Amino acid sequence: MRGRDITAQTFGRLTAIEPTDKRASGYTLWLCQCECGNKKLASVNHLMQGSVKSCGCLAKEKQWTPEEINQLHHLVKFAGDEEIARRMGRTPDSIRGQRNTLGLKSGNPQNKQWSKDERNLLETLIEQGKTNEEIAIYMNRSQSAIKQAKYALGYREFTVRKWSEQELEQLQELSKEKSIGEIAQILNRDWTTVDRKCKALNIVTQSKKVSMRNFTARENDYIIRVSRYMTNEQIANKLERTEGSIKAYKSRLRKKGIVVASYSKIKARYFNSLS
């Protein structure tokens, strides 16, 4: 069997059954079984990229209701696509596509002028101890706009928070099996803060332990081969390494003159060709 064998692998609602003799854009078309009972032909490339996840039933289920369209008309007046997606439980791409279909312009809450009453209200909410997310929802602004306004008013987001004894004990314990990013999320601290504290205490986290391990010839060949259709995160999970180590290793290969494809750039070129 030529090409990648994805028999019995699941992609969204589709399960690959068998390859066919048909091809599309140079890729083999696979016969897939959808959870709804229908069958569909899909290229291995589209399945691996995640651009095809069902026979079409998923798109029908996610059709926009009149209530959602009315909500979108309201939200675009003050919020950007990312903020609207968070509030409506949809992806930014879904919001952007529907907005373009309706001919609606995206709101730019960052550039929206702040009135004197709004500034006073913002200071009141800050003094009450409200979080940026709570303030953003209350004032119909994005969190980014709230942060910029707070900075302009003299409020600084990055206040010094002392490490408690309990946090230091957690840091020591978590460093044995977690990366800096994971530790920062668990301790609700900034990535750079955790990194500085690890350096000050001479703590080596799991991510740095893994990144010190040399790449084998087999891993080298695998990275070069799959980079066209797999993200750094997917490759890292497959090789049990960190995403940062994969990215750094690709960079070293390119400096040596070895051509290593970038999935994100290939995907970007593909979508640009459609526009």
XYZ file of N, CA and C in Angstrom:
825
model
N 0.843 -1.192 0.000
C 0.000 0.000 0.000
C 0.885 1.251 0.000
N 0.613 2.150 -0.955
C 1.427 3.354 -1.055
C 0.850 4.457 -0.179
N 1.737 5.356 0.210
C 1.303 6.489 1.009
C 1.055 6.118 2.456
N 0.464 7.044 3.154
C 0.250 6.873 4.587
C -0.959 5.967 4.837
N -0.801 5.022 5.738
C -1.883 4.099 6.087
C -2.643 4.672 7.286
N -3.890 5.085 7.050
C -4.708 5.665 8.120
C -5.925 4.795 8.413
N -5.856 3.542 8.039
C -6.976 2.622 8.258
C -7.401 2.619 9.721
N -8.721 2.759 9.938
C -9.345 2.725 11.265
C -9.057 3.976 12.107
N -8.309 4.924 11.570
C -8.069 6.167 12.314
C -9.278 7.088 12.189
N -9.546 7.848 13.241
C -10.713 8.727 13.288
C -10.298 10.180 13.128
N -11.032 10.888 12.287
C -10.779 12.312 12.043
C -12.114 13.040 12.212
N -12.318 13.622 13.388
C -13.603 14.240 13.653
C -14.671 13.163 13.762
N -15.640 13.218 12.846
C -16.693 12.201 12.817
C -16.419 11.101 11.796
N -15.328 11.236 11.058
C -15.013 10.280 9.992
C -14.011 9.238 10.462
N -14.241 7.998 10.063
C -13.301 6.908 10.311
C -12.851 6.355 8.966
N -11.536 6.343 8.742
C -10.995 5.866 7.460
C -11.193 4.357 7.341
N -11.800 3.928 6.214
C -12.055 2.506 5.983
C -10.968 1.890 5.106
N -10.815 2.472 3.893
C -9.829 1.921 2.965
C -9.488 2.950 1.900
N -8.285 2.863 1.310
C -7.918 3.785 0.229
C -8.575 3.359 -1.073
N -8.797 4.314 -1.957
C -9.365 4.020 -3.277
C -8.312 4.306 -4.339
N -8.648 4.005 -5.569
C -7.733 4.275 -6.688
C -7.809 5.728 -7.141
N -8.753 6.470 -6.603
C -8.939 7.865 -7.007
C -7.962 8.768 -6.255
N -7.605 9.887 -6.895
C -6.686 10.854 -6.296
C -7.207 12.261 -6.532
N -6.814 13.173 -5.658
C -7.181 14.586 -5.785
C -5.972 15.421 -5.381
N -5.520 16.263 -6.292
C -4.345 17.104 -6.046
C -3.131 16.282 -5.633
N -3.032 15.073 -6.177
C -1.884 14.220 -5.900
C -2.022 13.354 -4.666
N -3.136 13.493 -3.922
C -3.335 12.731 -2.689
C -4.395 11.650 -2.893
N -4.184 10.507 -2.258
C -5.116 9.395 -2.343
C -6.424 9.736 -1.642
N -7.544 9.376 -2.287
C -8.851 9.553 -1.671
C -9.205 8.302 -0.876
N -9.607 8.508 0.361
C -9.976 7.399 1.239
C -11.486 7.339 1.412
N -11.999 6.098 1.453
C -13.402 5.899 1.750
C -13.566 5.943 3.270
N -14.423 6.852 3.739
C -14.587 7.045 5.180
C -16.040 6.832 5.596
N -16.196 6.372 6.813
C -17.527 6.172 7.400
C -17.798 7.289 8.400
N -18.925 7.995 8.213
C -19.287 9.075 9.121
C -20.138 8.528 10.258
N -20.101 9.188 11.395
C -20.879 8.751 12.553
C -22.375 8.759 12.286
N -22.811 9.614 11.343
C -24.239 9.697 11.042
C -24.711 8.535 10.173
N -23.758 7.724 9.647
C -24.112 6.578 8.821
C -23.747 6.727 7.366
N -23.502 7.951 6.911
C -23.137 8.187 5.514
C -21.663 7.882 5.272
N -21.315 7.672 4.007
C -19.932 7.451 3.619
C -19.458 8.628 2.772
N -18.151 8.881 2.826
C -17.604 10.029 2.105
C -16.189 9.735 1.648
N -15.826 10.261 0.458
C -14.460 10.184 -0.027
C -13.725 11.453 0.399
N -12.572 11.293 0.988
C -11.785 12.443 1.432
C -10.309 12.143 1.234
N -9.549 13.168 0.860
C -8.116 12.967 0.655
C -7.410 12.851 1.991
N -6.332 12.081 2.021
C -5.576 11.894 3.257
C -5.033 13.229 3.758
N -4.724 14.139 2.825
C -4.201 15.451 3.203
C -5.241 16.257 3.970
N -6.478 16.289 3.450
C -7.539 17.045 4.109
C -7.897 16.434 5.460
N -7.844 15.112 5.558
C -8.145 14.453 6.824
C -7.093 14.787 7.871
N -5.808 14.733 7.460
C -4.721 15.007 8.397
C -4.723 16.476 8.830
N -5.087 17.372 7.922
C -5.112 18.806 8.244
C -6.307 19.182 9.100
N -7.345 18.329 9.083
C -8.542 18.629 9.853
C -9.536 19.496 9.124
N -9.322 19.706 7.811
C -10.250 20.524 7.036
C -11.514 19.758 6.664
N -11.480 18.432 6.762
C -12.664 17.599 6.539
C -12.886 16.771 7.803
N -14.044 16.959 8.440
C -14.312 16.263 9.704
C -15.599 15.448 9.683
N -16.402 15.606 8.616
C -17.650 14.861 8.535
C -18.075 14.760 7.078
N -19.202 14.087 6.850
C -19.723 13.947 5.491
C -20.426 15.220 5.048
N -20.572 16.163 5.950
C -21.308 17.401 5.692
C -22.367 17.656 6.746
N -22.616 16.618 7.566
C -23.652 16.752 8.594
C -23.259 17.745 9.674
N -21.962 17.844 9.950
C -21.496 18.757 10.989
C -21.783 20.201 10.620
N -21.570 20.530 9.342
C -21.829 21.899 8.879
C -23.321 22.231 8.960
N -24.166 21.230 8.657
C -25.609 21.464 8.715
C -26.059 21.720 10.149
N -25.458 20.993 11.087
C -25.819 21.175 12.490
C -25.376 22.538 13.006
N -24.308 23.082 12.413
C -23.765 24.350 12.893
C -24.281 25.538 12.089
N -25.389 25.326 11.363
C -25.965 26.434 10.619
C -26.421 27.528 11.576
N -26.327 28.754 11.112
C -26.660 29.905 11.954
C -28.169 30.051 12.087
N -28.609 30.232 13.317
C -30.029 30.460 13.569
C -30.313 31.955 13.445
N -31.571 32.339 13.236
C -31.922 33.769 13.172
C -31.516 34.516 14.444
N -31.639 33.844 15.604
C -31.262 34.489 16.864
C -29.762 34.788 16.901
N -28.939 33.825 16.385
C -27.497 34.033 16.361
C -27.125 35.172 15.411
N -27.811 35.248 14.292
C -27.528 36.313 13.318
C -27.860 37.675 13.926
N -28.962 37.753 14.645
C -29.323 39.018 15.314
C -28.285 39.381 16.374
N -27.803 38.366 17.095
C -26.777 38.605 18.110
C -25.486 39.089 17.465
N -25.140 38.515 16.305
C -23.935 38.927 15.583
C -24.049 40.381 15.137
N -25.228 40.770 14.623
C -25.453 42.155 14.206
C -25.200 43.118 15.366
N -25.565 42.692 16.563
C -25.374 43.548 17.743
C -23.916 43.584 18.182
N -23.260 42.421 18.220
C -21.906 42.327 18.754
C -20.859 42.996 17.873
N -21.052 42.991 16.553
C -20.030 43.587 15.672
C -19.904 45.092 15.868
N -20.855 45.693 16.558
C -20.805 47.138 16.761
C -19.702 47.544 17.728
N -19.288 46.595 18.604
C -18.304 46.968 19.603
C -17.224 45.919 19.851
N -17.345 44.749 19.268
C -16.380 43.678 19.559
C -15.751 43.145 18.285
N -14.522 42.646 18.429
C -13.822 42.013 17.310
C -14.215 40.552 17.183
N -13.691 39.886 16.142
C -14.067 38.505 15.864
C -13.720 37.557 17.009
N -12.542 37.740 17.630
C -12.129 36.859 18.714
C -13.079 36.965 19.902
N -13.447 38.192 20.239
C -14.345 38.413 21.369
C -15.739 37.862 21.080
N -16.209 38.069 19.850
C -17.537 37.569 19.470
C -17.552 36.039 19.517
N -16.480 35.422 19.029
C -16.391 33.964 19.025
C -16.470 33.416 20.442
N -15.801 34.075 21.379
C -15.813 33.623 22.772
C -17.215 33.721 23.361
N -17.914 34.801 23.041
C -19.235 35.010 23.618
C -20.289 34.091 23.000
N -20.125 33.755 21.712
C -21.136 32.952 21.024
C -20.799 31.469 20.980
N -19.622 31.092 21.489
C -19.249 29.683 21.492
C -18.948 29.141 20.113
N -18.426 29.988 19.240
C -18.042 29.576 17.888
C -16.568 29.911 17.656
N -16.038 29.452 16.520
C -14.647 29.744 16.196
C -14.547 31.118 15.536
N -13.390 31.800 15.646
C -13.214 33.085 14.962
C -13.421 32.979 13.458
N -13.009 31.844 12.856
C -13.200 31.656 11.411
C -14.686 31.614 11.059
N -15.482 30.966 11.927
C -16.924 30.901 11.702
C -17.544 32.287 11.777
N -17.112 33.073 12.755
C -17.618 34.446 12.910
C -17.232 35.287 11.698
N -15.972 35.170 11.300
C -15.463 35.959 10.176
C -16.203 35.618 8.882
N -16.438 34.324 8.658
C -17.123 33.891 7.445
C -18.554 34.387 7.394
N -19.277 34.260 8.503
C -20.673 34.713 8.533
C -20.764 36.220 8.436
N -19.819 36.911 9.065
C -19.802 38.376 8.993
C -19.596 38.849 7.559
N -18.681 38.189 6.850
C -18.434 38.552 5.449
C -19.650 38.246 4.581
N -20.328 37.130 4.892
C -21.526 36.762 4.134
C -22.614 37.816 4.290
N -22.741 38.351 5.503
C -23.761 39.361 5.790
C -23.307 40.774 5.429
N -22.027 40.902 5.043
C -21.501 42.217 4.684
C -21.297 43.123 5.882
N -21.016 42.531 7.038
C -20.825 43.311 8.253
C -19.350 43.605 8.480
N -19.042 44.797 8.951
C -17.664 45.150 9.271
C -17.369 44.776 10.718
N -16.139 44.334 10.944
C -15.752 43.944 12.295
C -15.585 45.167 13.175
N -16.071 45.050 14.403
C -15.866 46.129 15.354
C -14.415 46.173 15.777
N -13.929 47.327 16.156
C -12.551 47.466 16.622
C -12.578 48.159 17.973
N -12.884 47.369 19.022
C -13.032 47.979 20.341
C -11.766 48.650 20.851
N -10.595 48.256 20.313
C -9.360 48.871 20.773
C -9.288 50.343 20.371
N -9.832 50.677 19.174
C -9.739 52.035 18.655
C -10.963 52.887 18.984
N -11.949 52.270 19.612
C -13.160 53.005 19.968
C -12.825 54.020 21.063
N -13.262 55.250 20.848
C -12.944 56.319 21.795
C -13.627 56.093 23.138
N -12.894 56.410 24.206
C -13.444 56.281 25.552
C -14.013 57.634 25.998
N -15.246 57.619 26.459
C -15.850 58.852 26.969
C -15.396 59.063 28.414
N -15.625 60.264 28.920
C -15.236 60.571 30.300
C -15.994 59.683 31.286
N -17.279 59.461 31.006
C -18.087 58.608 31.885
C -17.559 57.172 31.888
N -17.113 56.700 30.731
C -16.578 55.340 30.647
C -15.283 55.220 31.440
N -14.426 56.236 31.352
C -13.167 56.207 32.103
C -13.437 56.190 33.611
N -14.418 56.997 34.027
C -14.778 57.014 35.450
C -15.329 55.665 35.893
N -16.156 55.071 35.039
C -16.726 53.761 35.357
C -15.628 52.708 35.430
N -14.671 52.793 34.508
C -13.563 51.842 34.506
C -12.774 51.920 35.817
N -12.465 53.134 36.258
C -11.717 53.297 37.507
C -12.501 52.761 38.702
N -13.818 52.951 38.664
C -14.664 52.429 39.750
C -14.616 50.906 39.794
N -14.710 50.275 38.623
C -14.691 48.815 38.546
C -13.330 48.249 38.966
N -12.275 48.985 38.624
C -10.927 48.551 39.021
C -10.789 48.582 40.533
N -11.284 49.662 41.148
C -11.201 49.798 42.605
C -12.038 48.748 43.316
N -13.073 48.248 42.635
C -13.916 47.199 43.215
C -13.271 45.819 43.103
N -12.110 45.771 42.425
C -11.391 44.506 42.303
C -11.883 43.604 41.187
N -12.614 44.160 40.226
C -13.112 43.355 39.112
C -11.964 42.942 38.197
N -12.081 41.755 37.612
C -11.067 41.285 36.672
C -11.286 41.926 35.305
N -10.272 41.819 34.444
C -10.395 42.378 33.096
C -11.564 41.761 32.342
N -11.752 40.441 32.517
C -12.852 39.757 31.821
C -14.207 40.277 32.289
N -14.349 40.459 33.612
C -15.612 40.960 34.161
C -15.883 42.391 33.688
N -14.841 43.205 33.658
C -14.993 44.583 33.202
C -15.358 44.626 31.722
N -14.702 43.775 30.932
C -14.950 43.734 29.487
C -16.406 43.387 29.189
N -16.932 42.397 29.915
C -18.328 41.993 29.701
C -19.276 43.113 30.134
N -18.991 43.709 31.274
C -19.859 44.763 31.811
C -19.891 45.992 30.892
N -18.720 46.339 30.307
C -18.624 47.558 29.506
C -18.730 47.310 28.006
N -18.988 46.049 27.620
C -19.085 45.714 26.193
C -17.816 46.096 25.431
N -16.683 45.760 26.030
C -15.378 46.011 25.415
C -14.592 44.709 25.387
N -13.529 44.670 24.581
C -12.651 43.504 24.590
C -11.682 43.610 25.766
N -11.138 42.482 26.184
C -10.171 42.494 27.286
C -8.921 43.277 26.894
N -8.561 43.205 25.615
C -7.401 43.956 25.140
C -7.624 45.457 25.287
N -8.853 45.892 24.984
C -9.173 47.318 25.107
C -9.130 47.750 26.572
N -9.584 46.885 27.469
C -9.564 47.191 28.897
C -8.121 47.335 29.387
N -7.246 46.418 28.961
C -5.848 46.469 29.377
C -5.178 47.756 28.909
N -5.456 48.150 27.634
C -4.851 49.371 27.101
C -5.340 50.601 27.855
N -6.635 50.624 28.185
C -7.189 51.773 28.906
C -6.616 51.849 30.320
N -6.457 50.712 30.977
C -5.886 50.692 32.330
C -4.446 51.208 32.304
N -3.709 50.804 31.275
C -2.320 51.249 31.156
C -2.274 52.767 30.954
N -3.195 53.285 30.118
C -3.230 54.725 29.859
C -3.590 55.516 31.107
N -4.373 54.897 32.000
C -4.771 55.562 33.238
C -3.740 55.406 34.351
N -2.652 54.695 34.053
C -1.589 54.547 35.042
C -1.619 53.259 35.825
N -2.571 52.388 35.502
C -2.632 51.091 36.174
C -1.712 50.116 35.456
N -0.933 49.380 36.181
C 0.001 48.424 35.595
C -0.456 47.009 35.898
N -0.519 46.200 34.838
C -0.992 44.828 34.981
C 0.000 43.947 35.741
N 1.277 44.208 35.517
C 2.292 43.304 36.052
C 2.775 43.770 37.421
N 1.929 43.575 38.408
C 2.311 43.893 39.770
C 3.090 42.727 40.361
N 3.972 43.056 41.295
C 4.819 42.022 41.902
C 3.998 41.224 42.912
N 3.930 39.940 42.731
C 3.227 39.066 43.667
C 4.238 38.107 44.263
N 4.405 38.180 45.570
C 5.404 37.344 46.231
C 5.025 35.876 46.153
N 6.060 35.055 46.094
C 5.842 33.609 46.065
C 5.620 33.107 47.498
N 4.542 32.383 47.694
C 4.282 31.810 49.008
C 5.069 30.512 49.166
N 5.192 30.045 50.391
C 5.897 28.785 50.649
C 5.208 27.626 49.936
N 3.888 27.679 49.910
C 3.132 26.620 49.252
C 3.409 26.604 47.754
N 3.501 27.800 47.141
C 3.780 27.891 45.712
C 5.178 27.362 45.386
N 6.139 27.678 46.232
C 7.505 27.203 46.011
C 7.576 25.678 46.108
N 6.820 25.115 47.046
C 6.782 23.651 47.161
C 6.130 23.039 45.924
N 5.055 23.673 45.447
C 4.391 23.202 44.236
C 5.331 23.284 43.034
N 6.085 24.379 42.959
C 7.029 24.575 41.860
C 8.071 23.458 41.832
N 8.604 23.131 42.988
C 9.597 22.057 43.077
C 9.006 20.720 42.623
N 7.782 20.461 43.030
C 7.147 19.183 42.722
C 6.734 19.113 41.245
N 6.145 20.191 40.739
C 5.660 20.212 39.362
C 6.795 20.160 38.345
N 7.949 20.718 38.709
C 9.077 20.763 37.771
C 9.585 19.375 37.393
N 9.221 18.374 38.178
C 9.690 17.012 37.902
C 9.007 16.403 36.684
N 7.800 16.889 36.372
C 7.061 16.272 35.265
C 6.301 17.264 34.386
N 6.415 18.568 34.685
C 5.681 19.560 33.904
C 6.636 20.549 33.252
N 6.170 21.146 32.142
C 6.943 22.196 31.475
C 6.651 23.535 32.148
N 7.414 24.560 31.786
C 7.218 25.883 32.382
C 5.827 26.417 32.060
N 5.397 26.226 30.814
C 4.068 26.695 30.425
C 2.965 26.038 31.234
N 3.079 24.737 31.464
C 2.072 24.004 32.239
C 2.086 24.451 33.704
N 3.298 24.665 34.241
C 3.412 25.126 35.632
C 2.784 26.511 35.782
N 3.050 27.396 34.807
C 2.505 28.756 34.861
C 0.981 28.726 34.870
N 0.411 27.831 34.077
C -1.047 27.723 34.027
C -1.610 27.195 35.341
N -0.959 26.206 35.925
C -1.431 25.620 37.186
C -1.340 26.630 38.329
N -0.224 27.379 38.367
C -0.010 28.341 39.452
C -0.637 29.708 39.169
N -1.242 29.839 37.980
C -1.859 31.112 37.578
C -0.850 32.257 37.617
N 0.324 32.004 37.018
C 1.383 33.009 36.937
C 1.847 33.154 35.499
N 2.537 34.266 35.233
C 3.069 34.504 33.905
C 4.222 33.546 33.613
N 4.360 33.135 32.343
C 5.408 32.192 31.930
C 6.791 32.698 32.315
N 7.043 34.007 32.049
C 8.378 34.559 32.327
C 8.666 34.599 33.831
N 7.618 34.809 34.644
C 7.798 34.814 36.095
C 8.239 33.449 36.598
N 7.597 32.409 36.086
C 7.961 31.043 36.479
C 9.373 30.707 36.005
N 9.700 31.125 34.790
C 11.029 30.836 34.239
C 12.127 31.502 35.079
N 11.902 32.766 35.466
C 12.892 33.484 36.282
C 13.066 32.825 37.649
N 11.952 32.408 38.237
C 12.029 31.778 39.553
C 12.758 30.435 39.470
N 12.542 29.693 38.395
C 13.244 28.416 38.208
C 14.749 28.640 38.089
N 15.141 29.679 37.357
C 16.557 29.982 37.197
C 17.172 30.421 38.522
N 16.410 31.201 39.299
C 16.923 31.689 40.587
C 17.136 30.545 41.571
N 16.288 29.523 41.486
C 16.384 28.384 42.402
C 17.129 27.196 41.792
N 17.672 27.405 40.571
C 18.386 26.331 39.857
C 17.514 25.083 39.662
N 16.257 25.333 39.313
C 15.321 24.239 39.055
C 15.276 23.964 37.554
N 15.451 22.717 37.177
C 15.371 22.317 35.773
C 14.022 21.655 35.556
N 13.182 22.264 34.708
C 11.850 21.722 34.463
C 11.900 20.575 33.467
N 10.776 19.878 33.349
C 10.697 18.720 32.458
C 10.976 19.100 31.013
N 10.480 20.287 30.582
C 10.675 20.704 29.197
C 12.148 20.864 28.873
N 12.950 21.386 29.849
C 14.374 21.585 29.603
C 15.125 20.262 29.650
N 14.627 19.333 30.474
C 15.256 18.015 30.515
C 15.082 17.301 29.185
N 13.857 17.415 28.635
C 13.572 16.747 27.373
C 14.338 17.393 26.230
N 14.406 18.749 26.252
C 15.062 19.437 25.148
C 16.555 19.147 25.101
N 17.141 18.724 26.227
C 18.565 18.411 26.236
C 18.862 17.076 25.543
N 17.836 16.234 25.386
C 18.035 14.931 24.774
C 18.242 15.105 23.273
N 19.318 14.530 22.751
C 19.615 14.668 21.337
C 18.577 13.958 20.487
N 18.345 14.493 19.295
C 17.414 13.877 18.355
C 18.115 12.718 17.638
N 17.416 11.610 17.531
C 17.981 10.458 16.831
C 17.800 10.624 15.333
N 18.493 9.790 14.566
C 18.366 9.833 13.109
C 16.934 9.515 12.684
N 16.313 8.604 13.415
C 14.930 8.237 13.097
C 13.985 9.412 13.340
N 14.200 10.137 14.456
C 13.378 11.309 14.742
C 13.623 12.397 13.708
N 14.869 12.565 13.309
C 15.234 13.549 12.295
C 14.470 13.294 10.996
N 14.492 12.045 10.523
C 13.800 11.685 9.285
C 12.292 11.874 9.422
N 11.784 11.532 10.593
C 10.341 11.637 10.829
C 9.886 13.097 10.771
N 10.640 13.991 11.405
C 10.285 15.412 11.415
C 10.271 15.986 10.010
N 11.287 15.667 9.228
C 11.371 16.171 7.851
C 10.206 15.648 7.014
N 9.831 14.379 7.257
C 8.810 13.720 6.428
C 7.396 14.221 6.733
N 7.075 14.458 7.998
C 5.678 14.751 8.356
C 5.379 16.242 8.526
N 6.393 17.096 8.414
C 6.189 18.521 8.677
C 5.237 19.185 7.695
N 5.002 18.536 6.544
C 4.097 19.118 5.549
C 2.640 19.057 6.006
N 2.297 18.068 6.822
C 0.893 17.912 7.182
C 0.651 17.756 8.691
N 1.666 18.006 9.495
C 1.486 17.948 10.942
C 2.042 19.205 11.594
N 1.362 19.690 12.612
C 1.835 20.864 13.335
C 2.956 20.467 14.297
N 3.664 21.466 14.817
C 4.724 21.182 15.787
C 4.176 20.476 17.024
N 2.964 20.863 17.419
C 2.348 20.245 18.601
C 2.077 18.760 18.360
N 1.561 18.431 17.161
C 1.270 17.030 16.838
C 2.546 16.201 16.782
N 3.607 16.779 16.182
C 4.890 16.077 16.102
C 5.457 15.864 17.503
N 5.350 16.900 18.338
C 5.864 16.807 19.708
C 5.168 15.696 20.493
N 3.852 15.610 20.336
C 3.093 14.566 21.035
C 3.501 13.178 20.546
N 3.733 13.064 19.247
C 4.110 11.771 18.669
C 5.486 11.326 19.169
N 6.425 12.269 19.259
C 7.792 11.937 19.660
C 8.010 12.094 21.168
N 6.950 12.485 21.889
C 7.049 12.698 23.335
C 8.109 13.742 23.673
N 8.046 14.848 22.949
C 8.924 15.986 23.191
C 8.068 17.231 23.356
N 8.731 18.354 23.658
C 7.999 19.607 23.790
C 7.873 20.273 22.424
N 6.834 21.092 22.287
C 6.623 21.810 21.037
C 7.790 22.761 20.755
N 8.330 23.355 21.822
C 9.456 24.272 21.653
C 10.700 23.578 21.128
N 10.944 22.334 21.580
C 12.132 21.610 21.123
C 12.011 21.247 19.644
N 10.783 20.927 19.206
C 10.564 20.612 17.792
C 10.812 21.851 16.933
N 10.295 22.978 17.385
C 10.472 24.228 16.651
C 11.946 24.608 16.564
N 12.665 24.455 17.672
C 14.089 24.793 17.701
C 14.891 23.861 16.796
N 14.529 22.563 16.802
C 15.265 21.597 15.973
C 15.034 21.881 14.488
N 13.816 22.253 14.115
C 13.540 22.620 12.724
C 14.394 23.816 12.305
N 14.511 24.775 13.210
C 15.312 25.965 12.922
C 16.776 25.584 12.684
N 17.304 24.660 13.495
C 18.692 24.227 13.313
C 18.881 23.517 11.975
N 17.874 22.721 11.570
C 17.958 22.021 10.290
C 17.982 23.007 9.124
N 17.160 24.040 9.226
C 17.109 25.032 8.137
C 18.426 25.800 8.033
N 19.056 26.075 9.169
C 20.344 26.774 9.149
C 21.423 25.925 8.475
N 21.248 24.601 8.520
C 22.188 23.694 7.852
C 21.877 23.535 6.365
N 20.811 24.205 5.907
C 20.444 24.123 4.495
C 19.486 23.001 4.176
N 18.954 22.339 5.196
C 18.012 21.245 4.981
C 16.611 21.834 4.880
N 15.898 21.477 3.822
C 14.560 22.007 3.588
C 13.564 21.280 4.495
N 12.943 22.038 5.399
C 11.924 21.482 6.297
C 10.645 22.275 6.089
N 9.598 21.599 5.649
C 8.339 22.275 5.364
C 7.702 22.787 6.655
N 6.900 23.830 6.526
C 6.168 24.380 7.660
C 4.687 24.217 7.377
N 4.010 23.420 8.199
C 2.595 23.140 7.973
C 1.770 24.420 7.964
N 2.049 25.328 8.897
C 1.265 26.555 8.999
C 1.422 27.421 7.750
N 2.661 27.477 7.204
C 2.899 28.291 6.010
C 2.252 27.658 4.784
N 2.308 26.319 4.709
C 1.670 25.616 3.587
C 0.173 25.850 3.625
N -0.412 25.763 4.828
C -1.833 25.984 4.987
C -2.207 27.419 4.629
N -1.365 28.381 5.022
C -1.622 29.788 4.718
C -1.607 30.030 3.200
N -0.605 29.421 2.518
C -0.537 29.575 1.066
C -1.766 28.977 0.398
N -2.248 27.860 0.942
C -3.421 27.191 0.375
C -4.646 28.089 0.472
N -4.873 28.688 1.650
C -6.044 29.532 1.818
C -5.909 30.840 1.048
N -4.668 31.360 0.917
C -4.459 32.582 0.133
C -4.774 32.347 -1.340
N -4.503 31.127 -1.803
C -4.775 30.804 -3.195
C -6.272 30.758 -3.478
N -7.081 30.568 -2.442
C -8.530 30.508 -2.615
C -9.169 31.882 -2.639
N -8.446 32.871 -2.087
C -9.028 34.217 -1.993
C -8.819 34.997 -3.283
